[in-house]
Amino acid sequence: MDGEHYFSAQPAGELSLREIGVTLAGSPYRLTTASGVFSPDRIDAGTQVLLANAPTPPPGGNLLDLGCGWGPVSLTLALKSPRATVWAVDVNERALDLVRRNAHIMGLENINACRPEDVPADLGFTTIWSNPPIRVGKNELHAMLEHWLPRLDAGSDAWLVVQKNLGSDSLQRWLDTEFPGLTVARTTTNKGYRVLRVRKRA
């Protein structure tokens, strides 16, 4: 898919809904996806690696899925932490609508699907999970992480999955250099992806 397509606020292509079968938090679901969003036919490999290797999320607080797409990470967080509030954040309005549709299908009421500017500025997060949109370019990616990672609560972790051949190691070095208040570690390498844990010091 053309990168600008699913990074656009309003995808230009005609809306074409489709139903797919997925497994989230160990249970099968039939969910709705559509054209004009990231990986509409399946849970992409990077997100699969993230979901398989990130630890159980905190039971409460505000949890952030940064670049939520149609919602596999947000929906998993909401299933695993029903008392938490999950913020599903994306610039793509079509993706946000799909997250809302899928949360309704699954009976989940603890997800807020919204654009970045609609998240309260003073909100902190007990965890951040993200398969970040590397293809937006280094400057936009760095600006996004500079905005969100400092909003981790003290002692909390972010979990990022990045494809090795798309610069996971250089991103890890940049995170180490740019954020003296955070510690960065590689926790998993699988299917050509790295999972990075970014912890905000207590």
Short mmCIF file of C-alpha atoms in Angstrom, two decimals:
data_model
loop_
_atom_site.label_atom_id
_atom_site.label_comp_id
_atom_site.label_asym_id
_atom_site.label_seq_id
_atom_site.Cartn_x
_atom_site.Cartn_y
_atom_site.Cartn_z
CA MET A 1 0.00 0.00 0.00
CA ASP A 2 1.18 3.51 -0.75
CA GLY A 3 2.49 4.97 2.53
CA GLU A 4 0.72 8.31 2.30
CA HIS A 5 -2.58 6.49 1.95
CA TYR A 6 -2.93 5.18 5.49
CA PHE A 7 -1.03 8.13 6.99
CA SER A 8 -3.67 10.51 5.61
CA ALA A 9 -6.38 11.91 7.87
CA GLN A 10 -8.99 11.11 5.23
CA PRO A 11 -7.93 8.25 2.89
CA ALA A 12 -8.79 9.11 -0.69
CA GLY A 13 -9.90 5.64 -1.72
CA GLU A 14 -13.50 4.51 -1.52
CA LEU A 15 -14.45 2.87 1.77
CA SER A 16 -14.55 -0.90 1.31
CA LEU A 17 -15.33 -2.73 4.54
CA ARG A 18 -14.27 -6.33 5.02
CA GLU A 19 -14.53 -8.91 7.79
CA ILE A 20 -11.51 -10.89 8.96
CA GLY A 21 -10.93 -13.56 11.57
CA VAL A 22 -8.28 -12.82 14.20
CA THR A 23 -7.16 -14.12 17.56
CA LEU A 24 -6.67 -11.52 20.30
CA ALA A 25 -5.66 -12.34 23.88
CA GLY A 26 -6.16 -16.01 23.08
CA SER A 27 -9.74 -15.78 21.78
CA PRO A 28 -11.09 -15.74 18.20
CA TYR A 29 -13.05 -12.77 16.85
CA ARG A 30 -14.59 -11.65 13.57
CA LEU A 31 -13.69 -7.99 13.16
CA THR A 32 -14.10 -5.25 10.57
CA THR A 33 -11.29 -3.68 8.58
CA ALA A 34 -11.28 -1.56 5.43
CA SER A 35 -9.24 -0.22 2.58
CA GLY A 36 -7.13 2.85 3.32
CA VAL A 37 -5.74 1.59 6.64
CA PHE A 38 -2.57 -0.26 7.56
CA SER A 39 -2.64 -4.06 7.02
CA PRO A 40 -6.38 -4.43 6.40
CA ASP A 41 -6.28 -8.17 5.65
CA ARG A 42 -4.51 -9.48 8.74
CA ILE A 43 -2.63 -8.59 11.88
CA ASP A 44 0.74 -7.61 10.40
CA ALA A 45 3.90 -9.45 11.38
CA GLY A 46 5.34 -6.64 13.50
CA THR A 47 2.18 -6.28 15.56
CA GLN A 48 2.08 -10.06 16.01
CA VAL A 49 5.62 -9.96 17.41
CA LEU A 50 4.71 -7.09 19.74
CA LEU A 51 1.56 -8.81 21.04
CA ALA A 52 3.43 -12.09 21.57
CA ASN A 53 6.34 -10.55 23.47
CA ALA A 54 5.09 -7.55 25.44
CA PRO A 55 4.24 -8.36 29.07
CA THR A 56 0.81 -8.20 30.64
CA PRO A 57 -0.17 -4.52 30.59
CA PRO A 58 -0.87 -2.60 33.80
CA PRO A 59 -4.32 -3.34 35.23
CA GLY A 60 -5.30 0.33 35.51
CA GLY A 61 -4.47 3.86 34.47
CA ASN A 62 -4.22 5.21 30.95
CA LEU A 63 -2.74 2.91 28.30
CA LEU A 64 -1.67 4.30 24.91
CA ASP A 65 -1.68 2.55 21.54
CA LEU A 66 0.25 4.95 19.33
CA GLY A 67 -0.66 4.52 15.65
CA CYS A 68 -3.55 2.18 16.34
CA GLY A 69 -4.70 1.35 12.80
CA TRP A 70 -7.87 -0.76 12.90
CA GLY A 71 -7.12 -1.69 16.49
CA PRO A 72 -5.43 -5.05 17.23
CA VAL A 73 -3.16 -3.57 19.91
CA SER A 74 -5.84 -1.34 21.47
CA LEU A 75 -8.36 -4.17 21.56
CA THR A 76 -5.81 -6.50 23.18
CA LEU A 77 -4.95 -3.90 25.82
CA ALA A 78 -8.64 -3.37 26.55
CA LEU A 79 -9.25 -7.12 26.88
CA LYS A 80 -6.28 -7.66 29.18
CA SER A 81 -6.85 -4.55 31.33
CA PRO A 82 -10.62 -4.03 31.56
CA ARG A 83 -10.29 -1.50 34.38
CA ALA A 84 -7.84 0.66 32.45
CA THR A 85 -8.61 3.34 29.88
CA VAL A 86 -7.08 2.60 26.48
CA TRP A 87 -6.28 5.55 24.22
CA ALA A 88 -6.23 4.41 20.58
CA VAL A 89 -4.47 7.23 18.73
CA ASP A 90 -4.12 7.66 14.98
CA VAL A 91 -4.26 10.45 12.40
CA ASN A 92 -6.40 8.29 10.10
CA GLU A 93 -10.12 8.92 10.72
CA ARG A 94 -11.08 5.70 8.95
CA ALA A 95 -8.84 3.70 11.29
CA LEU A 96 -10.39 5.37 14.34
CA ASP A 97 -13.88 4.52 13.10
CA LEU A 98 -12.83 0.88 12.69
CA VAL A 99 -11.47 0.76 16.25
CA ARG A 100 -14.84 2.03 17.50
CA ARG A 101 -16.70 -0.53 15.37
CA ASN A 102 -14.53 -3.37 16.62
CA ALA A 103 -14.74 -2.29 20.26
CA HIS A 104 -18.53 -2.35 19.87
CA ILE A 105 -18.43 -5.81 18.27
CA MET A 106 -16.35 -7.08 21.21
CA GLY A 107 -18.40 -5.31 23.87
CA LEU A 108 -15.45 -3.22 25.04
CA GLU A 109 -16.27 0.11 26.63
CA ASN A 110 -12.82 1.17 27.86
CA ILE A 111 -11.34 2.42 24.57
CA ASN A 112 -11.11 6.06 23.48
CA ALA A 113 -10.26 6.19 19.76
CA CYS A 114 -9.11 9.70 18.86
CA ARG A 115 -6.69 11.90 16.98
CA PRO A 116 -3.46 12.93 18.75
CA GLU A 117 -4.66 16.47 19.43
CA ASP A 118 -7.74 15.16 21.23
CA VAL A 119 -5.76 13.45 24.00
CA PRO A 120 -5.70 15.73 27.09
CA ALA A 121 -2.30 17.42 27.26
CA ASP A 122 -1.80 16.65 30.95
CA LEU A 123 -2.49 12.92 30.65
CA GLY A 124 0.25 10.46 31.61
CA PHE A 125 0.40 6.79 30.65
CA THR A 126 1.11 3.63 32.61
CA THR A 127 2.27 2.02 29.37
CA ILE A 128 2.64 2.81 25.67
CA TRP A 129 2.51 0.07 23.03
CA SER A 130 3.29 0.93 19.44
CA ASN A 131 4.14 -0.45 16.04
CA PRO A 132 5.26 3.02 14.98
CA PRO A 133 4.84 4.20 11.38
CA ILE A 134 8.51 4.07 10.38
CA ARG A 135 7.70 4.92 6.75
CA VAL A 136 6.47 8.43 7.62
CA GLY A 137 10.15 9.38 7.67
CA LYS A 138 12.72 9.90 10.38
CA ASN A 139 11.81 13.51 11.21
CA GLU A 140 8.11 12.79 11.70
CA LEU A 141 8.82 9.59 13.61
CA HIS A 142 11.24 11.34 15.96
CA ALA A 143 8.80 14.21 16.53
CA MET A 144 6.07 11.73 17.40
CA LEU A 145 8.23 9.87 19.91
CA GLU A 146 9.53 13.14 21.40
CA HIS A 147 5.91 14.12 22.05
CA TRP A 148 4.64 10.87 23.57
CA LEU A 149 7.47 9.02 25.33
CA PRO A 150 8.04 11.73 27.98
CA ARG A 151 4.38 11.26 28.97
CA LEU A 152 5.10 7.86 30.47
CA ASP A 153 4.46 7.74 34.19
CA ALA A 154 7.61 7.37 36.31
CA GLY A 155 8.70 3.74 36.43
CA SER A 156 6.52 2.81 33.44
CA ASP A 157 7.47 1.19 30.14
CA ALA A 158 6.81 1.72 26.46
CA TRP A 159 7.02 -1.26 24.11
CA LEU A 160 7.94 -0.52 20.49
CA VAL A 161 8.29 -3.01 17.62
CA VAL A 162 10.48 -1.99 14.70
CA GLN A 163 11.63 -3.98 11.69
CA LYS A 164 15.37 -4.59 11.81
CA ASN A 165 15.98 -3.60 8.19
CA LEU A 166 13.97 -0.39 8.65
CA GLY A 167 16.32 0.96 11.29
CA SER A 168 15.51 -0.56 14.68
CA ASP A 169 19.13 -0.40 15.82
CA SER A 170 19.62 3.22 14.76
CA LEU A 171 16.32 4.11 16.45
CA GLN A 172 17.52 2.46 19.65
CA ARG A 173 20.75 4.51 19.54
CA TRP A 174 18.76 7.71 18.93
CA LEU A 175 16.44 6.96 21.87
CA ASP A 176 19.45 6.34 24.12
CA THR A 177 20.98 9.67 23.12
CA GLU A 178 17.85 11.81 23.00
CA PHE A 179 16.13 10.82 26.26
CA PRO A 180 18.46 10.85 29.28
CA GLY A 181 15.48 10.17 31.57
CA LEU A 182 14.66 6.92 29.76
CA THR A 183 16.45 3.59 29.55
CA VAL A 184 16.22 1.59 26.32
CA ALA A 185 16.72 -2.17 25.95
CA ARG A 186 16.16 -4.67 23.17
CA THR A 187 14.06 -7.50 24.60
CA THR A 188 13.17 -9.62 21.56
CA THR A 189 14.29 -10.31 18.02
CA ASN A 190 11.81 -12.35 15.98
CA LYS A 191 10.78 -12.57 12.31
CA GLY A 192 13.11 -9.69 11.45
CA TYR A 193 11.63 -7.39 14.12
CA ARG A 194 13.06 -5.95 17.32
CA VAL A 195 10.98 -5.23 20.41
CA LEU A 196 12.36 -2.29 22.38
CA ARG A 197 11.46 -1.56 25.99
CA VAL A 198 11.70 2.12 26.88
CA ARG A 199 11.45 2.72 30.63
CA LYS A 200 11.01 6.07 32.33
CA ARG A 201 13.14 6.17 35.41
CA ALA A 202 11.25 6.33 38.70
#
